[in-house]
Amino acid sequence: MHPQFASADGSPSHRVRDIYLLSPRLLPPEVIAVAFAKTSRSPLPFREIAAELSEERSGEFHERWVVGYGHASVAEHAVLHLAFENLSRLAVECLESNRLCSYTEKSTRYQLFDSFYVPEAIAASRHVDLYLETCRRLFSLYQESLGPIRGVIEGQNPRRADEPEAAYAARLRSRYIDVCRFLLPCCTLANVGMTANARALEHGIAKMLSHPLGEVRAIGEEARRAAAAEVPTLLKYAEPSPYMVESEAALRELAAGRSWPDLPAEGSGAGPGRGVRLVHYDRDAEARIVAAFLYRYGALSYDQAWSGASAMTRPERDRVIGEALGRLRPRGVPLREVEHTNYTFDIVCDQGAFFDLKRHRMATLTPQPPTVELGYAVPSAFEEAGLGPRYREAVDSATAASITIGRDLPHEAGYLVTNAHNRRFLLTLNLRELFHLIPLRAREAGHFSYRRIALMLLEAVREVHPGLAARIPFADPPPASAEIGRRHLAELFAAARR
């Protein structure tokens, strides 16, 4: 049955519902952006608006309204797909720090790596031989360890009775490469596909052009040139940001210039067996989201909803939470009202796990710079394969080289941080994002490093809000984080021998 439409006087209208694509194969992104923008001022259908536009007229529109009057949201309708090849994983970190973009990158789980980036600053320094030798040593052991680690993983994971040989080989491959990836340094080359609207891309390019690493600034320049071929007007202000450069320098100086209280390692999030600390949370979280549910579905002011939720007994609140979240299934998305409460975690984990977790861009993630000062993780499989001493020697050599280079080139020293080295970061996210992150990263098929962290997030929330944690949906009951650690990690915070 076709929908019916009426004119203002109640008589039948000639209008029909129409949904279609304005294809980027036929129209440039800047023209599409104008076609959408002009609907606020034109009664014509989008096709007719687009037919009247040229690239020149679209550029004039953007020059006036986006650049001149600051209607930057128009630029969100111009979408580009950029391919980045042969970037260091250190540069990828900056590229992927933009929240409103989409990325797919070369996987350390499914592909092998054999190349690395040599920064110009190091190539021109007295440290170049040390840098090259350290990278060769890491990549050599990475390649040599693939066979022995595969043998260990195969012994731990026998083929299932109904499992095809190709599927078994793929399952083994992902798991032994997952272990060997700990040896890869941040200078390892990778490819990334990026989809972004012009507004987000402009901000992302400005961040890259303001970055302390020459490689990242060069990537920003190349991205700007490539994108300007499609959206020249919308990237007019994609340039270095004095605000970013000067503010970051001032804050770095302030942080270095103070005397901070000494705390036990446990207080920093890096204590034995630890890696996640819940440092801030809403003590009224359950009442807050119950009030939000009642506010949405009842004809109440928020004061009424909050007063009612606060006065409820625990069984009464549990009933509301159960009705709102009890029907949720794995991979389901909870109602948006659970966004009204937040959690902040201080996390220390290996660089490889951090690189995976940073993809959750709906969260607010504040990392400290990559460092070798927090020790490193030792996967049990290296010990079981008889490669433990060689693994430690290789990571220790990267530690010593990074410290030596860092005395002259502190930013470039990060290229020698391996996936094994620990990284500290602050993670703030709402309950809805936790409902997404924890089941996704805690899955049995996931990498054991981030599985452990996801399960520690779950356990931290369970301690303060057991009723909410109980509603996070899992296909199977999750194991304890300590079990994952015992099974896969011989050491979490190995201190480097320098």
Short mmCIF file of C-alpha atoms in Angstrom, two decimals:
data_model
loop_
_atom_site.label_atom_id
_atom_site.label_comp_id
_atom_site.label_asym_id
_atom_site.label_seq_id
_atom_site.Cartn_x
_atom_site.Cartn_y
_atom_site.Cartn_z
CA MET A 1 0.00 0.00 0.00
CA HIS A 2 1.42 3.37 -1.02
CA PRO A 3 1.59 6.15 1.59
CA GLN A 4 -0.94 8.92 1.24
CA PHE A 5 -0.09 12.64 1.35
CA ALA A 6 -2.35 15.66 1.58
CA SER A 7 -1.95 19.35 0.82
CA ALA A 8 -2.40 22.00 3.49
CA ASP A 9 -6.11 22.33 2.61
CA GLY A 10 -6.65 18.61 3.05
CA SER A 11 -6.91 17.75 -0.65
CA PRO A 12 -4.85 14.86 -2.06
CA SER A 13 -1.23 15.78 -2.84
CA HIS A 14 0.77 14.71 -5.88
CA ARG A 15 3.81 14.03 -3.71
CA VAL A 16 5.33 10.53 -3.51
CA ARG A 17 7.94 9.20 -1.18
CA ASP A 18 11.28 8.82 -2.96
CA ILE A 19 14.56 7.54 -1.51
CA TYR A 20 17.63 7.34 -3.72
CA LEU A 21 21.38 7.74 -3.85
CA LEU A 22 23.25 10.80 -5.02
CA SER A 23 26.13 8.74 -6.32
CA PRO A 24 29.71 9.95 -5.92
CA ARG A 25 30.41 8.17 -9.22
CA LEU A 26 28.31 10.80 -10.95
CA LEU A 27 28.68 13.82 -8.68
CA PRO A 28 31.77 15.23 -6.93
CA PRO A 29 31.59 15.29 -3.11
CA GLU A 30 31.42 19.09 -2.96
CA VAL A 31 28.41 19.09 -5.31
CA ILE A 32 26.62 16.47 -3.20
CA ALA A 33 27.27 18.54 -0.09
CA VAL A 34 25.69 21.61 -1.71
CA ALA A 35 22.72 19.60 -3.01
CA PHE A 36 21.93 18.56 0.55
CA ALA A 37 22.68 21.97 2.02
CA LYS A 38 20.41 23.86 -0.40
CA THR A 39 17.34 21.86 0.60
CA SER A 40 17.04 24.21 3.59
CA ARG A 41 16.42 27.08 1.12
CA SER A 42 15.03 25.41 -1.99
CA PRO A 43 11.72 23.54 -2.47
CA LEU A 44 13.16 21.54 -5.40
CA PRO A 45 13.92 17.81 -5.17
CA PHE A 46 17.57 16.91 -4.58
CA ARG A 47 18.01 15.64 -8.16
CA GLU A 48 16.90 18.99 -9.58
CA ILE A 49 19.10 20.93 -7.17
CA ALA A 50 22.10 18.78 -8.13
CA ALA A 51 21.36 19.15 -11.85
CA GLU A 52 21.68 22.92 -11.54
CA LEU A 53 25.06 22.75 -9.84
CA SER A 54 28.56 22.77 -11.23
CA GLU A 55 31.80 22.31 -9.36
CA GLU A 56 32.46 26.01 -9.75
CA ARG A 57 29.05 27.01 -8.34
CA SER A 58 29.47 24.49 -5.53
CA GLY A 59 32.83 25.98 -4.66
CA GLU A 60 31.29 29.45 -4.55
CA PHE A 61 28.55 28.18 -2.21
CA HIS A 62 31.06 26.61 0.14
CA GLU A 63 33.28 29.68 0.03
CA ARG A 64 30.35 31.81 1.18
CA TRP A 65 28.48 29.57 3.59
CA VAL A 66 31.02 27.08 4.95
CA VAL A 67 34.16 29.23 4.91
CA GLY A 68 32.61 32.67 5.20
CA TYR A 69 29.68 32.10 7.56
CA GLY A 70 30.98 29.04 9.38
CA HIS A 71 28.20 26.60 8.46
CA ALA A 72 30.71 23.76 8.82
CA SER A 73 28.08 21.02 9.15
CA VAL A 74 27.52 21.28 5.38
CA ALA A 75 31.00 19.77 4.91
CA GLU A 76 29.81 16.58 6.63
CA HIS A 77 27.88 15.68 3.46
CA ALA A 78 31.10 15.46 1.42
CA VAL A 79 32.52 12.01 2.10
CA LEU A 80 35.91 10.77 0.93
CA HIS A 81 37.67 7.42 0.98
CA LEU A 82 41.43 7.68 1.40
CA ALA A 83 43.98 4.89 1.07
CA PHE A 84 47.14 5.23 3.18
CA GLU A 85 49.95 2.81 2.38
CA ASN A 86 53.26 2.21 4.16
CA LEU A 87 52.70 4.27 7.27
CA SER A 88 54.42 3.35 10.52
CA ARG A 89 52.09 2.04 13.20
CA LEU A 90 53.17 5.02 15.26
CA ALA A 91 51.78 7.34 12.58
CA VAL A 92 48.64 5.20 12.28
CA GLU A 93 47.92 5.98 15.92
CA CYS A 94 47.57 9.69 15.12
CA LEU A 95 45.58 9.01 11.96
CA GLU A 96 43.09 6.83 13.82
CA SER A 97 42.59 9.24 16.71
CA ASN A 98 39.76 11.04 14.90
CA ARG A 99 36.43 10.01 16.38
CA LEU A 100 34.09 10.64 13.43
CA CYS A 101 35.98 8.61 10.82
CA SER A 102 36.04 4.93 9.87
CA TYR A 103 39.18 2.84 9.46
CA THR A 104 40.28 -0.61 8.37
CA GLU A 105 43.95 -1.48 8.68
CA LYS A 106 46.38 -4.25 7.86
CA SER A 107 45.93 -6.79 10.64
CA THR A 108 48.74 -8.10 12.82
CA ARG A 109 46.57 -11.20 13.31
CA TYR A 110 46.03 -12.26 9.71
CA GLN A 111 49.11 -10.92 7.91
CA LEU A 112 52.87 -11.14 8.36
CA PHE A 113 55.02 -8.02 8.50
CA ASP A 114 58.50 -7.55 7.03
CA SER A 115 59.19 -3.83 6.65
CA PHE A 116 59.74 -0.83 8.88
CA TYR A 117 60.04 2.95 8.67
CA VAL A 118 63.30 4.82 9.21
CA PRO A 119 62.58 8.40 10.37
CA GLU A 120 64.59 11.10 8.64
CA ALA A 121 65.73 12.49 11.98
CA ILE A 122 67.22 9.11 12.96
CA ALA A 123 68.64 8.44 9.49
CA ALA A 124 70.56 11.71 9.74
CA SER A 125 71.75 11.06 13.31
CA ARG A 126 74.53 9.11 14.96
CA HIS A 127 71.91 6.58 16.08
CA VAL A 128 71.04 5.20 12.65
CA ASP A 129 73.11 2.00 12.96
CA LEU A 130 71.71 1.26 16.42
CA TYR A 131 68.17 1.82 15.13
CA LEU A 132 68.62 -0.44 12.07
CA GLU A 133 70.29 -3.22 14.04
CA THR A 134 67.55 -3.16 16.72
CA CYS A 135 64.81 -3.39 14.08
CA ARG A 136 66.61 -6.21 12.22
CA ARG A 137 66.89 -8.15 15.46
CA LEU A 138 63.20 -7.78 16.27
CA PHE A 139 62.02 -8.71 12.78
CA SER A 140 64.45 -11.62 12.55
CA LEU A 141 63.16 -13.18 15.77
CA TYR A 142 59.58 -12.42 14.70
CA GLN A 143 60.09 -14.50 11.54
CA GLU A 144 62.05 -17.25 13.30
CA SER A 145 59.48 -17.64 16.06
CA LEU A 146 56.50 -18.28 13.76
CA GLY A 147 57.23 -22.02 13.39
CA PRO A 148 58.03 -22.84 17.04
CA ILE A 149 55.13 -20.77 18.33
CA ARG A 150 52.80 -22.50 15.87
CA GLY A 151 53.90 -25.83 17.35
CA VAL A 152 53.01 -24.67 20.87
CA ILE A 153 49.63 -23.30 19.78
CA GLU A 154 48.83 -26.47 17.85
CA GLY A 155 49.52 -28.55 20.94
CA GLN A 156 47.16 -26.38 22.98
CA ASN A 157 44.41 -26.31 20.33
CA PRO A 158 43.80 -29.73 18.74
CA ARG A 159 41.66 -29.94 15.64
CA ARG A 160 37.95 -30.36 16.36
CA ALA A 161 36.26 -33.46 15.02
CA ASP A 162 34.03 -31.56 12.60
CA GLU A 163 36.53 -28.82 11.72
CA PRO A 164 37.70 -28.59 8.08
CA GLU A 165 41.46 -28.59 7.65
CA ALA A 166 41.49 -25.12 6.09
CA ALA A 167 39.43 -23.69 8.94
CA TYR A 168 41.73 -25.31 11.49
CA ALA A 169 44.82 -23.92 9.74
CA ALA A 170 43.28 -20.44 9.73
CA ARG A 171 42.40 -20.70 13.42
CA LEU A 172 45.92 -21.77 14.31
CA ARG A 173 47.46 -19.08 12.12
CA SER A 174 45.56 -16.26 13.79
CA ARG A 175 46.59 -17.50 17.22
CA TYR A 176 50.28 -18.03 16.68
CA ILE A 177 50.64 -14.78 14.76
CA ASP A 178 48.81 -13.11 17.67
CA VAL A 179 51.63 -14.26 19.93
CA CYS A 180 54.49 -13.36 17.59
CA ARG A 181 53.15 -9.83 17.08
CA PHE A 182 54.53 -8.84 20.51
CA LEU A 183 57.93 -8.42 18.82
CA LEU A 184 56.77 -5.89 16.23
CA PRO A 185 57.96 -2.32 16.90
CA CYS A 186 55.96 0.84 16.30
CA CYS A 187 58.02 1.55 13.16
CA THR A 188 56.40 -1.47 11.44
CA LEU A 189 54.75 -0.44 8.17
CA ALA A 190 51.00 -0.84 7.71
CA ASN A 191 48.21 0.15 5.33
CA VAL A 192 44.99 1.89 6.39
CA GLY A 193 41.74 2.63 4.58
CA MET A 194 39.93 5.70 5.90
CA THR A 195 36.43 7.03 5.25
CA ALA A 196 35.74 10.54 6.47
CA ASN A 197 33.54 13.51 5.81
CA ALA A 198 35.29 16.72 4.86
CA ARG A 199 34.68 18.38 8.22
CA ALA A 200 36.26 15.54 10.20
CA LEU A 201 39.03 15.20 7.65
CA GLU A 202 39.95 18.89 7.93
CA HIS A 203 40.35 18.48 11.69
CA GLY A 204 42.32 15.25 11.26
CA ILE A 205 44.71 16.84 8.79
CA ALA A 206 45.22 19.82 11.11
CA LYS A 207 46.16 17.38 13.89
CA MET A 208 48.67 15.62 11.67
CA LEU A 209 50.20 18.90 10.46
CA SER A 210 50.65 19.90 14.11
CA HIS A 211 52.27 16.64 15.21
CA PRO A 212 55.84 16.51 16.59
CA LEU A 213 56.84 13.65 14.26
CA GLY A 214 58.02 14.58 10.78
CA GLU A 215 56.48 11.44 9.31
CA VAL A 216 53.02 12.38 10.57
CA ARG A 217 53.33 15.96 9.30
CA ALA A 218 54.36 14.65 5.87
CA ILE A 219 51.37 12.28 5.83
CA GLY A 220 49.12 15.23 6.68
CA GLU A 221 50.49 17.20 3.72
CA GLU A 222 50.00 14.27 1.34
CA ALA A 223 46.47 13.64 2.62
CA ARG A 224 45.61 17.30 2.15
CA ARG A 225 46.87 17.27 -1.44
CA ALA A 226 45.01 14.06 -2.25
CA ALA A 227 41.73 15.21 -0.71
CA ALA A 228 41.93 18.72 -2.16
CA ALA A 229 41.47 17.21 -5.62
CA GLU A 230 37.87 16.39 -4.56
CA VAL A 231 37.00 19.00 -1.93
CA PRO A 232 39.33 21.98 -2.46
CA THR A 233 37.09 24.57 -0.80
CA LEU A 234 36.14 22.44 2.19
CA LEU A 235 39.79 21.84 3.13
CA LYS A 236 40.74 25.50 2.92
CA TYR A 237 41.61 25.68 6.62
CA ALA A 238 43.32 22.31 6.91
CA GLU A 239 46.57 23.73 8.24
CA PRO A 240 48.78 23.46 11.33
CA SER A 241 47.10 24.52 14.55
CA PRO A 242 49.13 26.87 16.76
CA TYR A 243 46.61 26.11 19.51
CA MET A 244 47.47 22.39 19.48
CA VAL A 245 51.22 22.89 19.21
CA GLU A 246 51.54 25.61 21.85
CA SER A 247 49.03 24.16 24.33
CA GLU A 248 50.59 20.70 24.24
CA ALA A 249 54.08 22.14 24.71
CA ALA A 250 52.94 24.27 27.66
CA LEU A 251 51.15 21.35 29.34
CA ARG A 252 54.14 19.06 28.83
CA GLU A 253 56.37 21.64 30.51
CA LEU A 254 53.95 22.09 33.42
CA ALA A 255 53.69 18.33 33.98
CA ALA A 256 57.48 17.94 33.93
CA GLY A 257 58.07 20.91 36.18
CA ARG A 258 56.13 19.74 39.25
CA SER A 259 57.05 17.38 42.04
CA TRP A 260 54.41 14.68 42.20
CA PRO A 261 53.73 12.47 45.23
CA ASP A 262 55.25 9.01 45.14
CA LEU A 263 52.64 6.27 45.15
CA PRO A 264 52.95 2.49 45.22
CA ALA A 265 52.93 0.83 41.81
CA GLU A 266 49.41 -0.39 42.56
CA GLY A 267 48.24 3.22 42.72
CA SER A 268 49.51 3.89 39.23
CA GLY A 269 47.60 1.01 37.72
CA ALA A 270 50.78 -0.99 37.15
CA GLY A 271 50.86 -3.18 40.22
CA PRO A 272 51.50 -6.94 40.04
CA GLY A 273 48.61 -8.69 38.37
CA ARG A 274 46.84 -5.40 37.80
CA GLY A 275 46.26 -3.43 34.66
CA VAL A 276 42.89 -1.76 35.15
CA ARG A 277 41.77 0.59 37.91
CA LEU A 278 38.34 2.18 38.06
CA VAL A 279 39.27 5.70 39.16
CA HIS A 280 35.98 7.58 38.72
CA TYR A 281 32.40 6.42 38.50
CA ASP A 282 28.91 7.68 39.24
CA ARG A 283 27.84 6.33 42.61
CA ASP A 284 24.20 7.09 41.70
CA ALA A 285 24.46 5.35 38.31
CA GLU A 286 21.59 2.92 38.82
CA ALA A 287 19.20 5.62 40.07
CA ARG A 288 20.37 7.96 37.28
CA ILE A 289 19.58 5.58 34.43
CA VAL A 290 16.32 4.44 36.07
CA ALA A 291 15.32 8.11 36.21
CA ALA A 292 16.25 8.50 32.54
CA PHE A 293 14.07 5.51 31.58
CA LEU A 294 11.13 6.83 33.58
CA TYR A 295 11.62 10.33 32.16
CA ARG A 296 11.52 9.03 28.59
CA TYR A 297 8.49 6.79 28.92
CA GLY A 298 6.49 8.68 31.54
CA ALA A 299 4.97 12.16 31.34
CA LEU A 300 7.28 13.40 34.11
CA SER A 301 9.64 16.26 34.73
CA TYR A 302 13.19 15.12 35.43
CA ASP A 303 12.85 16.24 39.04
CA GLN A 304 9.89 13.89 39.43
CA ALA A 305 11.70 11.02 37.72
CA TRP A 306 14.86 11.52 39.80
CA SER A 307 12.92 11.81 43.04
CA GLY A 308 11.01 8.63 42.27
CA ALA A 309 14.10 6.68 41.20
CA SER A 310 16.05 7.81 44.27
CA ALA A 311 13.22 6.68 46.59
CA MET A 312 12.98 3.20 45.05
CA THR A 313 14.15 0.12 46.87
CA ARG A 314 16.84 -1.96 45.18
CA PRO A 315 14.32 -4.60 44.00
CA GLU A 316 12.22 -1.80 42.47
CA ARG A 317 15.21 -0.34 40.61
CA ASP A 318 16.30 -3.82 39.52
CA ARG A 319 12.87 -4.38 38.04
CA VAL A 320 13.12 -1.21 35.90
CA ILE A 321 16.65 -2.12 34.81
CA GLY A 322 15.51 -5.66 34.03
CA GLU A 323 12.64 -4.44 31.86
CA ALA A 324 15.00 -2.07 30.03
CA LEU A 325 17.99 -4.40 29.57
CA GLY A 326 16.85 -7.94 30.38
CA ARG A 327 15.79 -8.75 26.81
CA LEU A 328 19.10 -7.65 25.33
CA ARG A 329 20.93 -10.35 23.38
CA PRO A 330 24.62 -10.63 22.42
CA ARG A 331 25.49 -8.05 19.72
CA GLY A 332 22.36 -6.11 20.66
CA VAL A 333 22.42 -2.37 21.32
CA PRO A 334 20.93 -1.19 24.64
CA LEU A 335 18.54 1.72 24.91
CA ARG A 336 20.30 5.06 24.73
CA GLU A 337 19.39 6.09 28.26
CA VAL A 338 22.29 4.04 29.64
CA GLU A 339 24.58 6.74 28.24
CA HIS A 340 23.70 8.91 31.23
CA THR A 341 26.37 7.33 33.43
CA ASN A 342 30.14 7.21 32.89
CA TYR A 343 33.21 5.29 34.07
CA THR A 344 36.88 6.29 33.96
CA PHE A 345 39.65 3.68 34.05
CA ASP A 346 43.41 4.02 34.41
CA ILE A 347 44.79 1.19 32.26
CA VAL A 348 48.23 -0.27 31.71
CA CYS A 349 48.51 -2.97 29.07
CA ASP A 350 50.83 -4.00 26.27
CA GLN A 351 51.09 -1.72 23.24
CA GLY A 352 49.44 -4.31 21.00
CA ALA A 353 46.31 -4.45 23.17
CA PHE A 354 46.26 -0.65 23.41
CA PHE A 355 46.38 -0.43 19.61
CA ASP A 356 43.25 -2.59 19.40
CA LEU A 357 41.36 -0.85 22.21
CA LYS A 358 41.98 2.65 20.83
CA ARG A 359 39.63 1.79 17.96
CA HIS A 360 36.70 2.32 20.33
CA ARG A 361 36.43 5.97 19.38
CA MET A 362 33.04 6.52 21.05
CA ALA A 363 35.06 6.36 24.26
CA THR A 364 37.38 9.18 25.33
CA LEU A 365 40.89 7.77 25.33
CA THR A 366 43.86 9.78 26.64
CA PRO A 367 47.14 7.90 26.12
CA GLN A 368 50.53 8.80 27.45
CA PRO A 369 53.29 8.72 24.80
CA PRO A 370 54.62 5.27 23.91
CA THR A 371 57.42 4.36 26.30
CA VAL A 372 59.74 1.55 27.36
CA GLU A 373 59.67 2.67 31.01
CA LEU A 374 56.69 0.54 32.14
CA GLY A 375 58.20 -2.86 31.44
CA TYR A 376 56.77 -5.37 28.98
CA ALA A 377 54.61 -8.46 28.68
CA VAL A 378 56.03 -11.94 28.09
CA PRO A 379 53.63 -14.40 26.39
CA SER A 380 53.78 -17.89 27.86
CA ALA A 381 54.08 -19.45 24.40
CA PHE A 382 57.58 -17.99 23.97
CA GLU A 383 58.69 -19.66 27.19
CA GLU A 384 57.05 -22.95 26.19
CA ALA A 385 58.73 -22.83 22.77
CA GLY A 386 62.13 -22.39 24.42
CA LEU A 387 62.41 -18.84 23.05
CA GLY A 388 61.93 -16.98 26.32
CA PRO A 389 65.57 -15.87 26.72
CA ARG A 390 65.83 -14.71 23.10
CA TYR A 391 62.51 -12.88 23.35
CA ARG A 392 63.63 -11.02 26.47
CA GLU A 393 67.00 -10.17 24.91
CA ALA A 394 65.31 -8.74 21.81
CA VAL A 395 62.82 -6.62 23.78
CA ASP A 396 65.56 -5.53 26.18
CA SER A 397 67.65 -4.41 23.21
CA ALA A 398 64.71 -2.33 21.93
CA THR A 399 64.35 -0.85 25.42
CA ALA A 400 68.02 0.14 25.62
CA ALA A 401 68.07 1.53 22.08
CA SER A 402 64.90 3.56 22.64
CA ILE A 403 66.38 5.11 25.79
CA THR A 404 69.66 5.92 24.04
CA ILE A 405 67.94 7.52 21.03
CA GLY A 406 65.45 9.28 23.29
CA ARG A 407 68.19 11.37 24.91
CA ASP A 408 68.60 13.20 21.58
CA LEU A 409 65.31 12.49 19.79
CA PRO A 410 62.59 11.93 22.41
CA HIS A 411 59.66 11.69 19.97
CA GLU A 412 61.45 9.40 17.50
CA ALA A 413 62.39 7.02 20.33
CA GLY A 414 58.77 5.84 20.22
CA TYR A 415 59.39 4.02 16.94
CA LEU A 416 61.30 1.31 18.85
CA VAL A 417 58.54 0.67 21.39
CA THR A 418 57.33 -2.85 20.66
CA ASN A 419 53.89 -4.35 20.97
CA ALA A 420 55.22 -6.03 24.12
CA HIS A 421 56.01 -2.78 25.95
CA ASN A 422 53.36 -1.52 28.33
CA ARG A 423 51.36 1.61 27.63
CA ARG A 424 49.33 3.68 30.09
CA PHE A 425 46.11 5.42 29.09
CA LEU A 426 42.95 6.89 30.56
CA LEU A 427 39.65 5.52 29.26
CA THR A 428 36.32 7.25 29.90
CA LEU A 429 33.16 5.77 28.45
CA ASN A 430 29.48 5.53 29.17
CA LEU A 431 27.63 2.37 30.08
CA ARG A 432 26.26 1.91 26.58
CA GLU A 433 29.76 1.81 25.11
CA LEU A 434 30.80 -0.61 27.86
CA PHE A 435 27.93 -2.88 26.76
CA HIS A 436 29.55 -2.85 23.33
CA LEU A 437 33.24 -3.02 24.20
CA ILE A 438 33.24 -5.70 26.88
CA PRO A 439 31.37 -8.51 25.05
CA LEU A 440 33.17 -7.74 21.77
CA ARG A 441 36.67 -7.77 23.25
CA ALA A 442 36.03 -10.56 25.77
CA ARG A 443 35.08 -13.10 23.09
CA GLU A 444 37.02 -16.36 23.11
CA ALA A 445 38.20 -15.71 19.54
CA GLY A 446 39.78 -12.38 20.50
CA HIS A 447 43.42 -11.67 21.28
CA PHE A 448 44.20 -12.76 24.83
CA SER A 449 45.74 -9.39 25.73
CA TYR A 450 42.66 -7.33 25.12
CA ARG A 451 40.39 -10.15 26.33
CA ARG A 452 42.08 -9.85 29.70
CA ILE A 453 41.59 -6.08 29.79
CA ALA A 454 37.92 -6.34 28.75
CA LEU A 455 37.28 -8.86 31.50
CA MET A 456 39.02 -6.62 34.03
CA LEU A 457 36.72 -3.78 32.98
CA LEU A 458 33.77 -6.07 33.60
CA GLU A 459 35.08 -7.10 37.01
CA ALA A 460 35.71 -3.48 38.03
CA VAL A 461 32.16 -2.44 37.11
CA ARG A 462 30.74 -5.53 38.82
CA GLU A 463 32.37 -4.46 42.09
CA VAL A 464 30.51 -1.14 42.18
CA HIS A 465 27.37 -1.82 40.12
CA PRO A 466 26.65 -5.56 40.16
CA GLY A 467 23.09 -5.10 38.91
CA LEU A 468 24.25 -3.26 35.78
CA ALA A 469 27.22 -5.55 35.10
CA ALA A 470 24.89 -8.55 35.27
CA ARG A 471 22.92 -7.17 32.30
CA ILE A 472 25.91 -7.07 29.91
CA PRO A 473 25.02 -9.80 27.39
CA PHE A 474 27.41 -12.68 26.64
CA ALA A 475 26.93 -15.66 24.35
CA ASP A 476 28.75 -17.79 26.95
CA PRO A 477 29.64 -17.04 30.60
CA PRO A 478 32.92 -15.10 30.57
CA PRO A 479 36.01 -16.47 32.32
CA ALA A 480 37.95 -14.54 34.96
CA SER A 481 40.63 -12.14 33.76
CA ALA A 482 43.16 -13.89 36.01
CA GLU A 483 42.52 -17.16 34.17
CA ILE A 484 43.39 -15.50 30.83
CA GLY A 485 46.55 -14.08 32.36
CA ARG A 486 47.65 -17.43 33.81
CA ARG A 487 46.99 -19.22 30.54
CA HIS A 488 48.71 -16.83 28.13
CA LEU A 489 51.12 -14.49 29.92
CA ALA A 490 54.25 -15.61 31.72
CA GLU A 491 54.87 -12.09 32.96
CA LEU A 492 52.85 -8.85 32.71
CA PHE A 493 55.34 -6.22 33.80
CA ALA A 494 58.80 -7.62 33.12
CA ALA A 495 61.46 -5.09 34.06
CA ALA A 496 63.91 -4.51 31.24
CA ARG A 497 67.63 -5.22 31.63
CA ARG A 498 69.33 -2.18 30.16
#
